[in-house]
CSV table of C-alpha atoms and ligand atoms in Angstrom, one decimal:
chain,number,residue,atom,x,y,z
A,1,UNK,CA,24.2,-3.7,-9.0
A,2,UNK,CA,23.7,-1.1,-6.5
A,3,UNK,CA,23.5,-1.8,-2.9
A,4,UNK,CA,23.1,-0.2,0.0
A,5,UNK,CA,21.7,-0.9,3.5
A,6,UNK,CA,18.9,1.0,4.7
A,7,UNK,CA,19.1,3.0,1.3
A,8,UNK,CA,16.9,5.9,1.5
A,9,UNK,CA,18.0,8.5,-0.8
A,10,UNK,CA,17.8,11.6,1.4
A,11,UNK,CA,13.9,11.4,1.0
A,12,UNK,CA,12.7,11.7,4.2
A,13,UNK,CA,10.1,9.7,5.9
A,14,UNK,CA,6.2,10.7,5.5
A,15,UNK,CA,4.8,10.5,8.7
A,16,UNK,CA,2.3,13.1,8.0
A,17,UNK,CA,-1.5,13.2,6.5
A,18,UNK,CA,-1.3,12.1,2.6
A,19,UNK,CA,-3.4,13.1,0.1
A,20,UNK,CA,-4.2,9.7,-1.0
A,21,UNK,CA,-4.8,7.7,2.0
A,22,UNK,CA,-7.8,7.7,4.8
A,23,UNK,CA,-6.3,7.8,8.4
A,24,UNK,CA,-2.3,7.7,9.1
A,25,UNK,CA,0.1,5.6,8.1
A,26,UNK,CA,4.1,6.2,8.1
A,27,UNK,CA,6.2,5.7,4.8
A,28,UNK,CA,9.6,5.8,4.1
A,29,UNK,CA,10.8,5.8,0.4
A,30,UNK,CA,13.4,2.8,0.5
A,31,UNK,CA,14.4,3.1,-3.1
A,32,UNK,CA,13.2,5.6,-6.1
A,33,UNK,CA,14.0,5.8,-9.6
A,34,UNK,CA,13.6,9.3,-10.0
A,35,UNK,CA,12.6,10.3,-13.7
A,36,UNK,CA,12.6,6.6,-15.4
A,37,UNK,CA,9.8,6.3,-12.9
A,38,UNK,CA,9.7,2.5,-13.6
A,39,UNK,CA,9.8,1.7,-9.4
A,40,UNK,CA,9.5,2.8,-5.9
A,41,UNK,CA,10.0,0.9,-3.0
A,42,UNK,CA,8.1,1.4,0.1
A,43,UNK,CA,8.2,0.5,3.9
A,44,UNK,CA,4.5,1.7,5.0
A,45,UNK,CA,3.0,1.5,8.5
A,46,UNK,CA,-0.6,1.9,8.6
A,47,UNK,CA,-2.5,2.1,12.1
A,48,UNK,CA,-5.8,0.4,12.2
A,49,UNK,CA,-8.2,1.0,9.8
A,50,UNK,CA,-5.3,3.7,7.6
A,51,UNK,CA,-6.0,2.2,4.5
A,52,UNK,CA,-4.9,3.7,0.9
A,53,UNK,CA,-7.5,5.6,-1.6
A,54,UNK,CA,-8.4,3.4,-4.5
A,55,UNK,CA,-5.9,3.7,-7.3
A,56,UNK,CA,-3.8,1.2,-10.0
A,57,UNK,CA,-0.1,1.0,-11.0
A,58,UNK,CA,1.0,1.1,-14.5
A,59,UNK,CA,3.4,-1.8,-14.3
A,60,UNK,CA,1.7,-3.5,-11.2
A,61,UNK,CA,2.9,-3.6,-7.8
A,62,UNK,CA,4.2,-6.6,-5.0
A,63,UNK,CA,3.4,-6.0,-1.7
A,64,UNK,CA,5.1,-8.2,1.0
A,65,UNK,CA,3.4,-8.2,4.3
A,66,UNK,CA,6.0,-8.0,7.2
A,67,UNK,CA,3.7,-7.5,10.1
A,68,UNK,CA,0.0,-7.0,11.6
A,69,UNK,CA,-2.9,-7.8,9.5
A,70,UNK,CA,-4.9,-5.7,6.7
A,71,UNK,CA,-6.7,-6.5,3.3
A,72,UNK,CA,-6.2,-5.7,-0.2
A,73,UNK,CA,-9.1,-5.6,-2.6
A,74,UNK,CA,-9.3,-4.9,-6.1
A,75,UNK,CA,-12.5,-3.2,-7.6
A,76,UNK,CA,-13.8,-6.7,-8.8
A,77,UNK,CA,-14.2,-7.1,-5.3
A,78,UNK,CA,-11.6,-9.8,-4.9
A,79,UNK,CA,-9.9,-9.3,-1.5
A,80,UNK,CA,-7.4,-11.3,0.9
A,81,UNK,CA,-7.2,-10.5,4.6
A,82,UNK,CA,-3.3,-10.4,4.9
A,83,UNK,CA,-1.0,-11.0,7.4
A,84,UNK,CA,2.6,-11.1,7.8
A,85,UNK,CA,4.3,-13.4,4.9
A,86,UNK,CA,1.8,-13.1,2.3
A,87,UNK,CA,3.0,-11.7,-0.7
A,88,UNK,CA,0.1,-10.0,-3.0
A,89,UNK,CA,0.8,-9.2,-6.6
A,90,UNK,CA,-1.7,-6.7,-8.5
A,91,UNK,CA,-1.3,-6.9,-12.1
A,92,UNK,CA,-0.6,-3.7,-14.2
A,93,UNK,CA,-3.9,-1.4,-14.4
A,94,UNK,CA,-5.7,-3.2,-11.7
A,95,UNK,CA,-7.8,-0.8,-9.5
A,96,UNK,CA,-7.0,-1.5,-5.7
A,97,UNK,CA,-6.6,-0.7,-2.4
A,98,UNK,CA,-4.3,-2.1,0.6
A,99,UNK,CA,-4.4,-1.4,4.3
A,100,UNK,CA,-4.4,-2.5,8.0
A,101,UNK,CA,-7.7,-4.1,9.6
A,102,UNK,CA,-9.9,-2.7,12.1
A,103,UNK,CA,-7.9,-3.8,15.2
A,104,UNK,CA,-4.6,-4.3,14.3
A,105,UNK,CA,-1.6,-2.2,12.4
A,106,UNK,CA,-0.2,-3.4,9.0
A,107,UNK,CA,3.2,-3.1,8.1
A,108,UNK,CA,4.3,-3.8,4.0
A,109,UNK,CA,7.1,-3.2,2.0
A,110,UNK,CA,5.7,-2.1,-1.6
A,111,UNK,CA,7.1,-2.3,-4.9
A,112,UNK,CA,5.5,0.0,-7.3
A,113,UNK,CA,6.3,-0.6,-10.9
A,114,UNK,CA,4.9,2.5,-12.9
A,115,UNK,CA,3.2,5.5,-12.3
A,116,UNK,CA,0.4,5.1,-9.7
A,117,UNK,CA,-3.2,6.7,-11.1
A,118,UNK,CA,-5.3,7.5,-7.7
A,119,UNK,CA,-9.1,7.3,-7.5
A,120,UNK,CA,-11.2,8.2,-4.5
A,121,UNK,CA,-11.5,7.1,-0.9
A,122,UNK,CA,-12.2,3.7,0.1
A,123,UNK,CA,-15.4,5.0,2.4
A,124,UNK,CA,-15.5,3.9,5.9
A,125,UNK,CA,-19.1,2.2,5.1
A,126,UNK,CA,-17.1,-0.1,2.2
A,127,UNK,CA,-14.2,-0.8,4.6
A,128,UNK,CA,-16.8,-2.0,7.2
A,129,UNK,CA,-18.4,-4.2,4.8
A,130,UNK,CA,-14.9,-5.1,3.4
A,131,UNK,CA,-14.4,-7.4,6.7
A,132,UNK,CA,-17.7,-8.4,7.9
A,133,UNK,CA,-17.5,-10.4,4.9
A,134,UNK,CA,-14.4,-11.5,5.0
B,201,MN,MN1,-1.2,-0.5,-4.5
């Protein structure tokens, strides 16, 4: 067992624009693997509307909600406004996206098992539609 409080690894936090996510959102890298790439751990912040690009996990992925409210919807279109306490599971391979709602922040710890294959944006006119229907 390894332990550590408020492990980090020397990676420093991510508050800047990412490549793979629409808006800003803060992430620190809580726990990494390295080269057996077989899990990351995040704590992400989004602010409303941040949300994440489309994209799967080869293992699957747990995210556990600890504040605010957001969605996560896979490409079937099955989706779950979220708020702190839910715990979302998306199996290996499953396209999906995760972030904050349209008034409110989202913070979630995620646990990334696998590589992670990005897709494209999540367009503003899909996110609008995303919560008027849900
Ligand atoms: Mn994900």
């Amino acid at each position: 067992m390894e332990y550590e409080r408020g492990r980090k690894d020397g990676v420093p936090s991510n508050v800047g624009p990412k490549p793979t996510f629409t808006g800003h959102a803060m992430q620190d890298t809580l726990l990494d693997d390295g080269d057996k790439g077989e899990v990351r751990v995040y704590s992400v912040v989004f602010e409303p509307r941040a949300r994440t690009y489309w994209h799967s996990h080869a293992a699957g992925q747990t995210l556990l909600v600890n504040s605010g409210e957001g969605m996560v919807e896979n490409s079937d279109g099955d989706k779950r406004v979220v708020r702190a306490g839910d715990v979302v599971w998306s199996p290996p391979g499953e396209v999906h996206w995760h972030g904050a709602g349209p008034g409110s922040f989202l913070s979630h710890t995620a646990v990334s098992l696998g590589l992670t294959s990005w897709s494209g944006e999540v367009s503003d006119e899909h996110y609008r539609d995303a919560f008027e229907g849900a």
